[in-house]
Structures are given as structure tokens and as C-alpha cells.
Coordinates of C-alpha atoms in Angstrom, one line a residue:
X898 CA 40.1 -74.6 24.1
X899 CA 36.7 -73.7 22.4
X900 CA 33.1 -75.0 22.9
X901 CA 30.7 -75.7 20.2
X902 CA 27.2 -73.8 20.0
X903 CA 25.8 -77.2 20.3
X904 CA 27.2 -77.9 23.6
X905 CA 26.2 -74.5 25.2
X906 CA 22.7 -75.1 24.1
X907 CA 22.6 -79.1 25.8
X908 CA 23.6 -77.5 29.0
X909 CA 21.0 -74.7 28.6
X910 CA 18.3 -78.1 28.3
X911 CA 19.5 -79.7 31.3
X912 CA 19.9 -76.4 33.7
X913 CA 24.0 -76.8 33.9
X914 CA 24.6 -73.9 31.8
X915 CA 26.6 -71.3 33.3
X916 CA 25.3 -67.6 32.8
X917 CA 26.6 -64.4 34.0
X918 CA 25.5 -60.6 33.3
X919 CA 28.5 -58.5 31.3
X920 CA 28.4 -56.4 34.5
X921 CA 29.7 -59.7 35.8
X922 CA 32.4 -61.1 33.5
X923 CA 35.3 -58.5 33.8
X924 CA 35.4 -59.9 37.7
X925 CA 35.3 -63.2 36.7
X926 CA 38.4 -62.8 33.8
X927 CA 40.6 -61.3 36.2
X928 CA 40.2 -63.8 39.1
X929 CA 40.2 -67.0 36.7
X930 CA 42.0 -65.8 33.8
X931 CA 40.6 -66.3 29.9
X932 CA 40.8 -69.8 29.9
X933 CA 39.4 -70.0 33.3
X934 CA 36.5 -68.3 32.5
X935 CA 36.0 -70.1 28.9
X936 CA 36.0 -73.3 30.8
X937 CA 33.5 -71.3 34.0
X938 CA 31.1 -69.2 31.7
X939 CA 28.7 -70.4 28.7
X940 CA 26.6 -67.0 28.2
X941 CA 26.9 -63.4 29.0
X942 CA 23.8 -61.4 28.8
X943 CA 23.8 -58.0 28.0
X944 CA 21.0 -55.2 27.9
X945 CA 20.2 -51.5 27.0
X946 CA 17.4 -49.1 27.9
X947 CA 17.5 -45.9 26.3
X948 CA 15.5 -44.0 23.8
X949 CA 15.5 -45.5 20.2
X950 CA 13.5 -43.1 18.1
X951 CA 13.7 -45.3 15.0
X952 CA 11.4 -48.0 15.9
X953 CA 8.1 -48.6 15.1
X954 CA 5.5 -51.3 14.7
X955 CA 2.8 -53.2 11.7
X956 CA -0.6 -53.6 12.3
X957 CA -2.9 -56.0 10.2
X958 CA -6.4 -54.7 11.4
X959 CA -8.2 -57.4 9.9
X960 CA -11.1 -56.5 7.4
X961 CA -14.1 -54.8 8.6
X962 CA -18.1 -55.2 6.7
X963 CA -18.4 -54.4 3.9
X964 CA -14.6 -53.8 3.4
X965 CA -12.4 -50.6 3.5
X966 CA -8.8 -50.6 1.4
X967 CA -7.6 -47.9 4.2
X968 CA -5.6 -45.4 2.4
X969 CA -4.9 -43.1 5.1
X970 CA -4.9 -44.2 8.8
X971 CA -4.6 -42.7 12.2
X972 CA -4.4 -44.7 15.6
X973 CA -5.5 -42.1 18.3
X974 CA -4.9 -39.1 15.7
X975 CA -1.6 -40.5 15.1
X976 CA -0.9 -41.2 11.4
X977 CA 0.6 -44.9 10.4
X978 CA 1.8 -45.4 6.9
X979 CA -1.0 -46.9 5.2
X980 CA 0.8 -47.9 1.5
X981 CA 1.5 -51.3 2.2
X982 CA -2.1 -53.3 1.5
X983 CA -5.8 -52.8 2.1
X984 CA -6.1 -53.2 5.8
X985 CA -1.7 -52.9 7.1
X986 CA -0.1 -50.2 8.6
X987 CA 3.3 -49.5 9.9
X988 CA 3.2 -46.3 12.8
X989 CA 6.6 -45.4 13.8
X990 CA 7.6 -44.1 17.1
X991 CA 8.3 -40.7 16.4
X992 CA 4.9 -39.4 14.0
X993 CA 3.4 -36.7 16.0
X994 CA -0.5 -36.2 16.2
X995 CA -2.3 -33.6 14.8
X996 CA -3.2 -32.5 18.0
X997 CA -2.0 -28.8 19.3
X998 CA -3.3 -29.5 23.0
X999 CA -0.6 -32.0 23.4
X1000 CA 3.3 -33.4 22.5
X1001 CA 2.4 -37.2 21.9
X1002 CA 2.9 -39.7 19.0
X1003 CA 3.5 -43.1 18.1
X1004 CA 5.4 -43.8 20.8
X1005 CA 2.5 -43.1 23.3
X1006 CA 0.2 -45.4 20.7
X1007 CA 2.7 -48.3 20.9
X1008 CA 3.2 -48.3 25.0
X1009 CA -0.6 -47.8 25.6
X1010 CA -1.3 -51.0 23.6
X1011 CA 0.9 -52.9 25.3
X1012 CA -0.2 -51.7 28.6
X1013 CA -4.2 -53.2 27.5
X1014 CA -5.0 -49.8 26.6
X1015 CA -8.0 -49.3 23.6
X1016 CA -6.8 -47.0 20.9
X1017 CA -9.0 -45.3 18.0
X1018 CA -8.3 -46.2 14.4
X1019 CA -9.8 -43.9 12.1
X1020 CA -9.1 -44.7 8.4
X1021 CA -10.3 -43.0 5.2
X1022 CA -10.5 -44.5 1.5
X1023 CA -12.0 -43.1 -2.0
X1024 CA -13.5 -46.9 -2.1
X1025 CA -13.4 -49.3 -5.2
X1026 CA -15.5 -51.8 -6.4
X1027 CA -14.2 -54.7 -4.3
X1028 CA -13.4 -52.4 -1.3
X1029 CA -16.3 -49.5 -1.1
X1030 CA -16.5 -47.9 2.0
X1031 CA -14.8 -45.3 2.5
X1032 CA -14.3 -44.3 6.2
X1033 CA -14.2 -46.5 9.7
X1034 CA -14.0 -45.6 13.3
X1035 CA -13.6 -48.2 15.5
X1036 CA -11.8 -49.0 18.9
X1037 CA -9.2 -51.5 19.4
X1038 CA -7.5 -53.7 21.7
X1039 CA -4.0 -55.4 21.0
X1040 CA -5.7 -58.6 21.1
X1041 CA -8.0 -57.6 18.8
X1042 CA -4.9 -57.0 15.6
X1043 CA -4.0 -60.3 13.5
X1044 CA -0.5 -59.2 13.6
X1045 CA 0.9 -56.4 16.2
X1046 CA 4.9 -57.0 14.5
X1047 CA 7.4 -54.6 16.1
X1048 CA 10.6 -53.7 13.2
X1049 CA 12.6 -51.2 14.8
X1050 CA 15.2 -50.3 12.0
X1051 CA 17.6 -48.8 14.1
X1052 CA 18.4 -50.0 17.8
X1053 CA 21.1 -50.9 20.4
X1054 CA 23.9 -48.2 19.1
X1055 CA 27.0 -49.4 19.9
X1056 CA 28.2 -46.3 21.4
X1057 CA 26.9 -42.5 21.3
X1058 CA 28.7 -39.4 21.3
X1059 CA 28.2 -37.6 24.4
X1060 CA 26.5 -34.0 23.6
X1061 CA 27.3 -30.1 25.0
X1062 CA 26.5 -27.3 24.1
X1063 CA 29.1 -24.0 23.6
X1064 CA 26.5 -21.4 22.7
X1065 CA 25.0 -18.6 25.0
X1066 CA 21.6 -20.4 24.7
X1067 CA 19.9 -23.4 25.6
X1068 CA 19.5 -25.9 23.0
X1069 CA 16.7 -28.9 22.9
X1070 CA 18.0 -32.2 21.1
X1071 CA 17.7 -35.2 20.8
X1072 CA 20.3 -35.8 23.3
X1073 CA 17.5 -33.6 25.8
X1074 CA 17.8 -30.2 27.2
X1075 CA 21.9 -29.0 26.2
X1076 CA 22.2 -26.1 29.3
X1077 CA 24.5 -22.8 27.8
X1078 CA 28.0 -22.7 27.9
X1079 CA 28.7 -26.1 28.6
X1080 CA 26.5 -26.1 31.6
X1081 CA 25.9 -29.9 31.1
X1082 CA 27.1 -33.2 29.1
X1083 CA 24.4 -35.8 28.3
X1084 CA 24.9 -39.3 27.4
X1085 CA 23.6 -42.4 26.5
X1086 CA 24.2 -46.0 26.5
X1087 CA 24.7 -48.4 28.9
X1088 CA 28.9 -49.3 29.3
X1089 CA 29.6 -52.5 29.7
X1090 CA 26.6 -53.9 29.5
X1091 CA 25.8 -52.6 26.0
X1092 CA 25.1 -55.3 23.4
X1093 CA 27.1 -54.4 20.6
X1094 CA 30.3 -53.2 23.2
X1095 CA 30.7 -56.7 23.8
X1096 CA 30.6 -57.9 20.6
X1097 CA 32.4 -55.4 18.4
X1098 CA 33.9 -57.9 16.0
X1099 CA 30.1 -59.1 15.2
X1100 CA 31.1 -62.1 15.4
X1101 CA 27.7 -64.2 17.2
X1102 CA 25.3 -61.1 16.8
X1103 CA 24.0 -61.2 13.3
X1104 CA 20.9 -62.0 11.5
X1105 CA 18.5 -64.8 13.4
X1106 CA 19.7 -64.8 17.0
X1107 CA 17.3 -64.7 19.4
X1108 CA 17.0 -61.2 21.6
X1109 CA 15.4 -59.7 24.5
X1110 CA 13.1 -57.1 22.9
X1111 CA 11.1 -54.9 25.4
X1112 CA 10.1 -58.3 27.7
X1113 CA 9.3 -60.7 24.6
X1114 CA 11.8 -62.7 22.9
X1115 CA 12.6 -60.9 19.8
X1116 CA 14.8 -61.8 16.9
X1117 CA 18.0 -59.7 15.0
X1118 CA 16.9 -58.7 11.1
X1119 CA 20.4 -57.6 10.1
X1120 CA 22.6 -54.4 10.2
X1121 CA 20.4 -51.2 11.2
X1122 CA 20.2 -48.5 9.5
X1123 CA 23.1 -46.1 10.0
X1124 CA 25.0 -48.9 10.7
X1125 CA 28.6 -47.8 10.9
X1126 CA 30.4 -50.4 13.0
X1127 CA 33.6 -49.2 11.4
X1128 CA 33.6 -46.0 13.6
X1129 CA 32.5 -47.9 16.6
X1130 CA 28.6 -47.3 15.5
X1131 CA 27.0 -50.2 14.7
X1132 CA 23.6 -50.9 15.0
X1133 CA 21.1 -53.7 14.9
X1134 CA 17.7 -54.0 12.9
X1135 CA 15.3 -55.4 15.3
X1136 CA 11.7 -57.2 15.5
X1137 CA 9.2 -58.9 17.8
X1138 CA 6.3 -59.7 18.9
X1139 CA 4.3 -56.6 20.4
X1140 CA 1.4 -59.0 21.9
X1141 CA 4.3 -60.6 24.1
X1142 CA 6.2 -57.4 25.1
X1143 CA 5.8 -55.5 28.6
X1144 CA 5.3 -52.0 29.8
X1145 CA 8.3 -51.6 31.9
X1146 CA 10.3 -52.0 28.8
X1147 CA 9.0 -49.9 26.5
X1148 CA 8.5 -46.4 27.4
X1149 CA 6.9 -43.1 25.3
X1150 CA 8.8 -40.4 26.3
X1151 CA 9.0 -36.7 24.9
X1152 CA 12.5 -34.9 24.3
X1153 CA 11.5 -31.0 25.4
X1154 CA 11.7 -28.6 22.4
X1155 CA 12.7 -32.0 20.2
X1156 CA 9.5 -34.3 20.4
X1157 CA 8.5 -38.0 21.0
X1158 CA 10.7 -40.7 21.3
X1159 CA 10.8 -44.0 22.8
X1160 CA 12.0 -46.0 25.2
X1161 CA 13.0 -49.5 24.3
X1162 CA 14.9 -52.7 26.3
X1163 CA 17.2 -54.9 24.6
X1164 CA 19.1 -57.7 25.3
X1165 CA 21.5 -60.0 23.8
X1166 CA 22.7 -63.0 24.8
X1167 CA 26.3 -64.2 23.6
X1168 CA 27.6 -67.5 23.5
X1169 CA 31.1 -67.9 25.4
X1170 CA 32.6 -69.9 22.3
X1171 CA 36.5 -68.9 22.8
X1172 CA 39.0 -67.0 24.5
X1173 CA 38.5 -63.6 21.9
X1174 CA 34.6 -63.6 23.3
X1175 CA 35.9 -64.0 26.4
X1176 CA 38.2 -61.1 26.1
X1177 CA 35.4 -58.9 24.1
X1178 CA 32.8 -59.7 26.6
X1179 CA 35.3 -58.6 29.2
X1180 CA 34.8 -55.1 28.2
X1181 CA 34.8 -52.6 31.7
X1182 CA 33.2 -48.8 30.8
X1183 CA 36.9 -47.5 31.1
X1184 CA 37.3 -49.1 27.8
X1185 CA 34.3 -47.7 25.8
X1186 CA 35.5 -44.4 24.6
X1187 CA 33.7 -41.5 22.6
X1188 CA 33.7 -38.1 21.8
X1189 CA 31.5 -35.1 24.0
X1190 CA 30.2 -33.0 20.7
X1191 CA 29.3 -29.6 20.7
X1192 CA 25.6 -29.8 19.4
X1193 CA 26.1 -25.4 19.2
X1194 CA 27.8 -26.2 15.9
X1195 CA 24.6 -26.0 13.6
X1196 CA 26.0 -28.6 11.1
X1197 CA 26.6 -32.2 10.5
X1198 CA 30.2 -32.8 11.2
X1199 CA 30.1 -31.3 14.5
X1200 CA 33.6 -30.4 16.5
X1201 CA 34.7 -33.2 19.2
X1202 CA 35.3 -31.0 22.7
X1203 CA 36.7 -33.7 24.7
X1204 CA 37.4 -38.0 24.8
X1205 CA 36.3 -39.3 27.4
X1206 CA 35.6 -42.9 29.0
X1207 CA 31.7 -44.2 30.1
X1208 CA 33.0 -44.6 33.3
X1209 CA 34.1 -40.6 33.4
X1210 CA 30.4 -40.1 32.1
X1211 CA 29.0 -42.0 34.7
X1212 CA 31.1 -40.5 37.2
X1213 CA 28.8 -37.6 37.5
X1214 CA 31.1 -35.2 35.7
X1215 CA 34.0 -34.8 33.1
X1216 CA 36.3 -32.1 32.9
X1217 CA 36.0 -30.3 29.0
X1218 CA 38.9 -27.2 28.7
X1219 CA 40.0 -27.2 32.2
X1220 CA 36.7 -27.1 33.6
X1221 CA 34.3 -29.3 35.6
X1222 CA 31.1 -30.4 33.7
X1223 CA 28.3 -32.4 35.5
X1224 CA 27.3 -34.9 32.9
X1225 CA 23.8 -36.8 33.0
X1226 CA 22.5 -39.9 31.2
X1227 CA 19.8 -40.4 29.0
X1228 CA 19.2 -44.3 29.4
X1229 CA 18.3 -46.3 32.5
X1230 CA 21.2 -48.5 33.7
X1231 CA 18.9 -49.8 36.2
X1232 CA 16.6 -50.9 33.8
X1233 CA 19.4 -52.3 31.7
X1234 CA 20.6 -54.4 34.4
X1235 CA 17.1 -55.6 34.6
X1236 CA 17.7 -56.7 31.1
X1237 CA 20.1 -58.6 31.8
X1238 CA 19.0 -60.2 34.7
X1239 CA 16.0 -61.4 33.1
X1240 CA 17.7 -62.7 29.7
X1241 CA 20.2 -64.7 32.1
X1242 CA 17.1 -66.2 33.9
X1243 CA 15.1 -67.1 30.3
X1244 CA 18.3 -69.0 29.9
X1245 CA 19.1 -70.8 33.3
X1246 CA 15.2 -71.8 32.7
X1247 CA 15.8 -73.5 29.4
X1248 CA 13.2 -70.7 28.3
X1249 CA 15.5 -69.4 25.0
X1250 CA 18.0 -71.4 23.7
X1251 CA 20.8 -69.5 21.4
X1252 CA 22.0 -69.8 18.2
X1253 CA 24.7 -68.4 15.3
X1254 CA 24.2 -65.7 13.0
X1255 CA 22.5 -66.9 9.7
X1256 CA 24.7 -63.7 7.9
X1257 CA 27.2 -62.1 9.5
X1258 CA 27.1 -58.2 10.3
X1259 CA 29.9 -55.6 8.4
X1260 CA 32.0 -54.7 11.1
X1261 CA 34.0 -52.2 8.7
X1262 CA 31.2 -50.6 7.3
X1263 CA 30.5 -46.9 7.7
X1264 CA 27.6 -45.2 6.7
X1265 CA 27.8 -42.3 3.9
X1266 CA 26.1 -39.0 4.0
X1267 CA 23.5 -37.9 2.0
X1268 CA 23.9 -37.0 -1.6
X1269 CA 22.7 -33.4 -2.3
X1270 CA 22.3 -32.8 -5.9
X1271 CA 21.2 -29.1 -5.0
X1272 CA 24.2 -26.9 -3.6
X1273 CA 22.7 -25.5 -0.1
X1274 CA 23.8 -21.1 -0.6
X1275 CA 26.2 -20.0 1.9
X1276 CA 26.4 -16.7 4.0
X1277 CA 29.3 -15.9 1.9
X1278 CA 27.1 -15.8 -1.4
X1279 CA 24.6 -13.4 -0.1
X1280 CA 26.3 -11.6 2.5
X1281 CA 27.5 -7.8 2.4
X1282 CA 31.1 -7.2 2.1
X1283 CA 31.1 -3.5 2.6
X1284 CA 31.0 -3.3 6.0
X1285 CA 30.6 -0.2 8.0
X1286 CA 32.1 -0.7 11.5
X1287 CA 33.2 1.5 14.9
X1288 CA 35.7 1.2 17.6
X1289 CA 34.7 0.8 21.3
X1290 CA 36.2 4.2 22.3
X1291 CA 34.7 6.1 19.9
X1292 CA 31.7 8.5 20.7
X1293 CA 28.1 7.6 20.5
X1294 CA 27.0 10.8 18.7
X1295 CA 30.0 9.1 16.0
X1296 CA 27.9 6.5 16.0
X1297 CA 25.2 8.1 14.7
X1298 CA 26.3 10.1 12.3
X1299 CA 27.9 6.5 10.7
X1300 CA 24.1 5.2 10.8
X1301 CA 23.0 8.0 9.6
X1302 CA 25.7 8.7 6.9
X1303 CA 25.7 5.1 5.4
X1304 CA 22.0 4.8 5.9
X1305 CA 22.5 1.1 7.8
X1306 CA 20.9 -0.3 11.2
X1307 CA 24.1 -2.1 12.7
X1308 CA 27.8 -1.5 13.6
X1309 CA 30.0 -4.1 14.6
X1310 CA 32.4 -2.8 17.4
X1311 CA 35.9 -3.2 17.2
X1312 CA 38.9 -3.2 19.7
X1313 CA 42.0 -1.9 18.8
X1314 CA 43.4 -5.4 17.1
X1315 CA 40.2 -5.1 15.0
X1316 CA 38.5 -8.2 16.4
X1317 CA 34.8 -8.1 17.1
X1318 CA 33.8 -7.3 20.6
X1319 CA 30.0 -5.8 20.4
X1320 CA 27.7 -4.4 18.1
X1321 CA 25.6 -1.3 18.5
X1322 CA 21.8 -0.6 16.3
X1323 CA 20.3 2.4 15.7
X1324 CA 18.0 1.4 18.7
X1325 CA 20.6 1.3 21.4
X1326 CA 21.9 5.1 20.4
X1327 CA 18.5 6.4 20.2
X1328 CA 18.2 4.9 23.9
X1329 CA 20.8 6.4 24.7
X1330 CA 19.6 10.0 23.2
X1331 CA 17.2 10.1 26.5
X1332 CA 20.2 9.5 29.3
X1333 CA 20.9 13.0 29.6
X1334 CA 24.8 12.8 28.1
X1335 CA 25.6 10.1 30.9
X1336 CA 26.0 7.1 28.3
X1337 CA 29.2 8.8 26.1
X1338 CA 31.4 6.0 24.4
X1339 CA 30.6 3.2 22.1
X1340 CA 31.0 1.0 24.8
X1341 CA 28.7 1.9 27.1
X1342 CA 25.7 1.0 24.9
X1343 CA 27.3 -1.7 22.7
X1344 CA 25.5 -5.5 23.1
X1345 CA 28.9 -7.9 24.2
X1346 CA 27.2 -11.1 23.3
X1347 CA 27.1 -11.3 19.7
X1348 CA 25.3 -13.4 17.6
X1349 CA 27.5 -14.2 14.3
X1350 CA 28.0 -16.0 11.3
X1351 CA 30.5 -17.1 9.1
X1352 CA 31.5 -17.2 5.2
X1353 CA 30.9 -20.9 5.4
X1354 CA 27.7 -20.9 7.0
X1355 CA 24.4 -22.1 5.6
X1356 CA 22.2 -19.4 4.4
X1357 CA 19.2 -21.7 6.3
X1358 CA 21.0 -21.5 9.5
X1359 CA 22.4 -18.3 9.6
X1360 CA 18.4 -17.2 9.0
X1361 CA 17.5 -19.6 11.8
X1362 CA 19.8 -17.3 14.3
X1363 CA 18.0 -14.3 13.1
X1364 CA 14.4 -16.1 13.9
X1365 CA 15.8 -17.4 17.3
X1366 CA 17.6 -14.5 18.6
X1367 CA 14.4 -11.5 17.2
X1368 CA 17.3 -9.9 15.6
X1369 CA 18.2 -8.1 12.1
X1370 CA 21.4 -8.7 11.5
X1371 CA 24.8 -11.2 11.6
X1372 CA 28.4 -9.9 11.5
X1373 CA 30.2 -12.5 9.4
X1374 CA 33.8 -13.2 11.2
X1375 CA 36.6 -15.7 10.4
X1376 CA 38.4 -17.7 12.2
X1377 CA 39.8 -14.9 14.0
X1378 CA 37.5 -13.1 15.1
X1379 CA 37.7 -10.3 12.9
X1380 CA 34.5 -9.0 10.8
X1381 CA 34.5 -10.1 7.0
X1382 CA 31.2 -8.9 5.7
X1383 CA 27.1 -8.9 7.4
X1384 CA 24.0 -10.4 7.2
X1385 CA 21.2 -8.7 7.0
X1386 CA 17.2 -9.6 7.0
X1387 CA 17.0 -7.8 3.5
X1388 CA 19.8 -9.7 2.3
X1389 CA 17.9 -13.0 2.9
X1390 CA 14.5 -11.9 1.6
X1391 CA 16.4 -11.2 -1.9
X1392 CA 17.5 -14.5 -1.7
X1393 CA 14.5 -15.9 -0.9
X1394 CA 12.6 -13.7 -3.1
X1395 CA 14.6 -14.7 -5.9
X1396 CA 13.5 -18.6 -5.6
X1397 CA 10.0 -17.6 -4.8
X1398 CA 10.6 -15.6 -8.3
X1399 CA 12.2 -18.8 -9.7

């Protein structure tokens, strides 16, 4: 059995249409079976609430007397890309002002419009003949824009890796406030009731369908950017009407340590046309799967710690190397039911009616990193290989004389299989100078937390460390542990030194 788009859409204009939330249809499958519920259901709505920093909005200002070709543009000290025409702008979610009082951005701009809210536009111009002035304050209302067009370029992720963090510090991302050691998981996305986790085929969501974009009906563009459906992280280019959305679904927010990002509902309603959307939009959260990532790892392709499930994530914790890790999400499932909810009401009120894509989505693409033409310098360029290092038994006044000897500021500390266990400066023996001959071996003054490199290591992180951590030096260790060369402060300001020279 299947059911034509045309016949879902007579039902939707004479109220018989049957709707159900994805929360909804797994329960429905297994009590009337796929064909049961092809026959029962027309729609499933879906929806998401979480923070999408690539979104953003354009902004016709209409033209003020005598006319201004803006050339830069702020809206409440918040720059928007003026490069488009005389009087457009796009602001995106994530520009920072140039305020130091404050953390807020686009993303502030953007929900305080919507709420009614004035906001300042400031523009400045060198002028031209047919546009002469050259600067304009002036306060504005939503209302008061030609065109308020919301394109977010990336939205509604099909999944996200969870995040943790394995270093003795805390880390801020973009996935919030990573606790040390693995003293937290944080997640995002809503399970079941994600968009794209119930249509991972692509097969209805595509370019032209109608959407639920932050409480106005909004419409699919095409893939997003990033897109990479073929590793279960597609995404969707969105747009809609800003003068139509709603506050309570679409939030500014700020990431601590990261910066502004914002909140954004989205809901897509999917056509019950056969048995395989049946099955798809059967999807429970034990199904989704992804990775927890250890965000420690300073680089792109970052280690996977554990797989787990979205209904482990939501189960309030996970267990990552045999122990138990509270986990916490980043989205609102309450407000993505809400989502839902209110999609599946447009619909039972004839108020949106559905349609097929006009071009189909890649669900086999996967995005590509970037090309860099410029080879970043690794630790193992610059680092010292000549590397002066103690055991944890030895004596402190050893210690010195090595300092002293080899006229260096660090000592990695060894144990007796030659891994690294501490390292000692010239600081912690000339502390221990004044203890009156109570402090006697290595390891009694030796720091056991080490902050380290490795061969492989970008130069620009490895100096990051040094910044972070108010510290001179980095052993450089293998995969073993063991101490393969050292980083110092002077070895970077050569390198740096040199390009400066360059």
C-alpha cells in the first residue's frame, strides 16, 4: 500500500488528516504494525530546540534622506555584513559587539527584534554622487524593515557527537562548560523527535517543503553547510520570515568562555507515504547512536571515548572506561516537543499544507576538510632533542647541580622504566633551599601533573598550553609515555621570530 502526496494534503483541507508527533509513532508501529499505521497515520511532526550558531538574518533598511550606500553597519554595536547593496545587510548570530562591558552579539539583536524590541543601526559610508551622506543613526522596529529574511545556513543536525573532556582542566566549548577528567558528557539534539533522525534517507526533506521555523512557517533552501549525511550528519539550509517568528523559539544565549550563540526551533513535518517512512519515522532514541569525543584532544579529528545511545544520554548518565559520567543536554526537549505539538496543530487546522522536495538532498555526501596550502610547524620541528632529565630518587642538591651544569630551567622526572612521572624547575629547588634539609629527594618537590606535548603536535597549540598553564616549558612524550625531546618558551620565540623576520 502507498498514499499519494495529493491525498494526504485533501485530508489535511477537510480536517480528516491523521497527525501524530515522532514521540508518538514508535507506539503506534508496534501496536498496529507498518501497514497498520500506513493505513492510521498521514504526518509525523518532528521538532528540535537547540543552539544553532550558524544562523543569521537580512535586513533591507529601506533608504533614508538624502540617501546613504551603507558600507559598514552595526545594529546595537553589532556589526552586519554590509557588501551586498546600498541599504542590505546580513548579521549573523554569532558577531560579537564591540563592547568590553558585555558578551552579547547577533543573536541578542535577532531575539530582541522579534520580541518588539527597538535596536540602533548606525551605518557609515565615504558617500558618492548618487548616495552622499555619509553616516546615519537611527532607531528601528521590526516593522519598520522592508524585508527582516532569516537564512540560517546550517540547522537541524542530524545527530551530534556527545563531548568530554580528559584533561586536568576545565574546558569552554561550544558544547558548554566540559568539567576535568571527564567530570561531565554534554549533548545535544533532540532523539526521536529530531528532523533529520526520521528521515535519514532524505527522501521528503529536501529543497521547498514547508518547515516550522522559530513559530513562523519557514521553508527548506537545500543541504546546509557541513552537510555530511553520509556519516549520519546531515544538515538543512533554512529560511523564513523573521516578522512572523516568536520569542519562545528563538533564544540568544552565551556559551561561557566560548561566546554567543543561538537558540532556534525547528520542525518538519513528514508525509506518511509508505511502509520505509513508516519504518524511518519509527525511530526510538535507543536507535540514534554517536560517539562521546574527548574535546582535551586540541585537534580536528578528535579520539571517540565511548558509543553510546540518546536514550543512555538522556538517562542522566553513561558509563566511559568503567566509570559513571552524569551527562547533561544542551537543547530543550520540552521545547522540542512544543515544536511538535504546534506543527501537528498548523496541520490538523488546515493552516500548512505539505509538499515534495523540489531537489532531493545527498544522503552519501560527506563534507571534506579544509585545504591548507601552508604546512602548520610541528613541536617535532622546533623542539629540543637533547634532553637533560632526573630520576625520582635522586637528590635534590643533584638536581641542582644538573640545572646548574647544563644551564636549563626544567627536568623531567623519571621512574625507573623511564616513563615521565613529574618535572622539577629551578624554582621548586630553590624553594626547597629554605626547608631546612626536610625536603631531600626528587620526589618530594617534583610537580605530578604534567603538562606535555607531543612530536606531532601543532607548534600553535603546544604554545597555547604554555599561555594557559603560566608555564615555560613542555616535555615532548610518545605514545608511551617516555620523554623524546622539550619545548621551551625560547624555542617558540625563534620560531616566531623567524616569520616576524620573514
Amino acid at each position: 500500500m502507498e498514499k499519494s502526496l495529493d491525498l494526504i494534503n485533501a485530508r489535511i483541507r477537510d480536517g480528516t488528516a491523521r497527525v501524530v508527533t515522532a514521540e508518538e509513532m514508535p507506539g503506534i508501529v508496534d501496536e498496529l504494525g507498518e501497514e497498520g499505521a500506513l493505513e492510521e497515520v498521514d504526518v509525523v511532526t518532528t521538532g528540535t530546540f537547540g543552539a544553532m550558531c550558524s544562523s543569521g538574518a537580512f535586513f533591507n533598511f529601506g533608504h533614508a534622506d538624502p540617501p546613504i550606500r551603507m558600507e559598514r553597519v552595526w545594529l546595537n554595536d553589532v556589526e552586519a555584513y554590509a557588501g551586498i547593496a546600498a541599504v542590505d545587510a546580513y548579521l549573523g548570530a554569532t558577531q560579537e559587539a564591540d563592547a568590553k562591558d558585555r558578551l552579547y552579539g547577533g543573536a541578542h539583536v535577532l531575539e530582541e527584534l522579534v520580541a518588539g524590541s527597538t535596536v540602533e543601526l548606525r551605518a557609515t559610508s565615504r558617500g558618492t554622487d548618487c548616495y552622499p551622506r555619509r553616516s546615519i543613526v537611527t532607531e528601528l522596529l521590526l516593522e519598520d524593515m522592508n524585508q527582516a529574511v532569516m537564512v540560517n545556513p546550517r540547522n537541524a543536525y542530524q545527530r551530534y557527537n556527545a563531548a568530554a573532556n580528559t584533561t586536568d582542566r576545565t574546558l569552554h566549548t561550544y558544547m558548554g562548560t566540559l568539567l576535568p577528567r571527564c567530570g561531565n558528557v554534554s549533548y545535544s539534539g533532540a532523539g526521536t523527535l529530531s528532523p533529520l533522525a526520521n528521515d535519514p534517507g532524505f527522501r521528503v526533506i529536501g529543497s521547498g517543503i514547508p518547515i516550522f521555523l522559530a513559530g513562523a512557517q519557514g521553508m527548506v533552501v537545500g543541504e546546509g553547510t557541513q552537510h555530511s549525511a553520509g556519516g549520519g550528519f546531515g544538515t538543512l539550509m533554512v529560511t523564513g520570515d523573521m516578522k512572523r517568528m516568536r520569542q519562545e523559539f528563538l533564544r540568544a544565549a552565551v556559551m561561557n568562555g566560548y561566546g554567543v550563540t543561538l537558540y532556534v526551533g525547528i520542525g518538519v513535518p513528514i508525509p506518511v507515504l509508505d511502509t520505509g517512512i513508516v519504518r524511518s519515522t519509527a525511530v526510538r532514541d535507543e536507535d540514534i547512536l554517536t560517539d562521546i569525543i574527548d574535546y582535551g584532544t586540541p585537534r580536528r579529528d578528535r579520539p571517540s571515548l565511548a558509543k553510546v545511545s540518546y536514550a543512555d544520554l538522556r538517562s542522566g548518565s553513561v558509563e566511559v572506561g568503567g566509570e559513571t559520567i552524569r551527562t547533561s543536554s544542551l537543547s530543550s526537549y520540552r521545547r522540542a516537543r512544543a515544536v511538535a505539538l504546534e506543527l501537528k496543530d498548523w496541520i490538523e487546522r488546515g493552516k500548512m499544507e505539505l509538499a515534495l522536495p523540489t531537489r532531493l538532498l545527498d544522503p552519501t555526501k560527506r563534507s571534506k576538510p579544509m585545504r591548507e596550502t601552508a604546512v602548520s610547524p610541528r613541536v617535532r620541528d622546533i623542539m629540543n632533542r637533547q634532553v637533560i632529565s632526573i630520576t625520582e630518587d635522586e637528590e635534590i642538591r643533584v638536581a641542582a647541580k644538573r640545572l646548574l651544569k647544563d644551564e636549563t630551567n626544567h627536568l623531567p622526572v623519571l621512574d625507573g622504566n623511564g616513563t615521565l612521572v613529574g618535572i622539577i624547575t629551578t624554582y621548586d629547588v630553590s624553594k626547597a633551599v629554605v626547608t631546612d634539609g626536610k625536603l631531600r629527594q626528587v620526589k618530594d618537590i617534583m610537580t605530578r601533573k604534567v603538562i606535555k606535548t607531543t612530536p606531532d603536535e601543532p607548534v600553535d597549540v603546544a604554545a597555547r598550553k604554555l599561555e594557559q598553564n603560566n608555564i615555560s616549558a613542555l616535555p615532548v612524550v610518545d605514545t608511551t609515555n617516555r620523554v623524546v625531546g622539550i619545548l621551551s618558551a625560547i624555542d617558540l620565540g625563534k620560531l616566531f621570530g623567524g616569520r616576524r623576520r620573514r
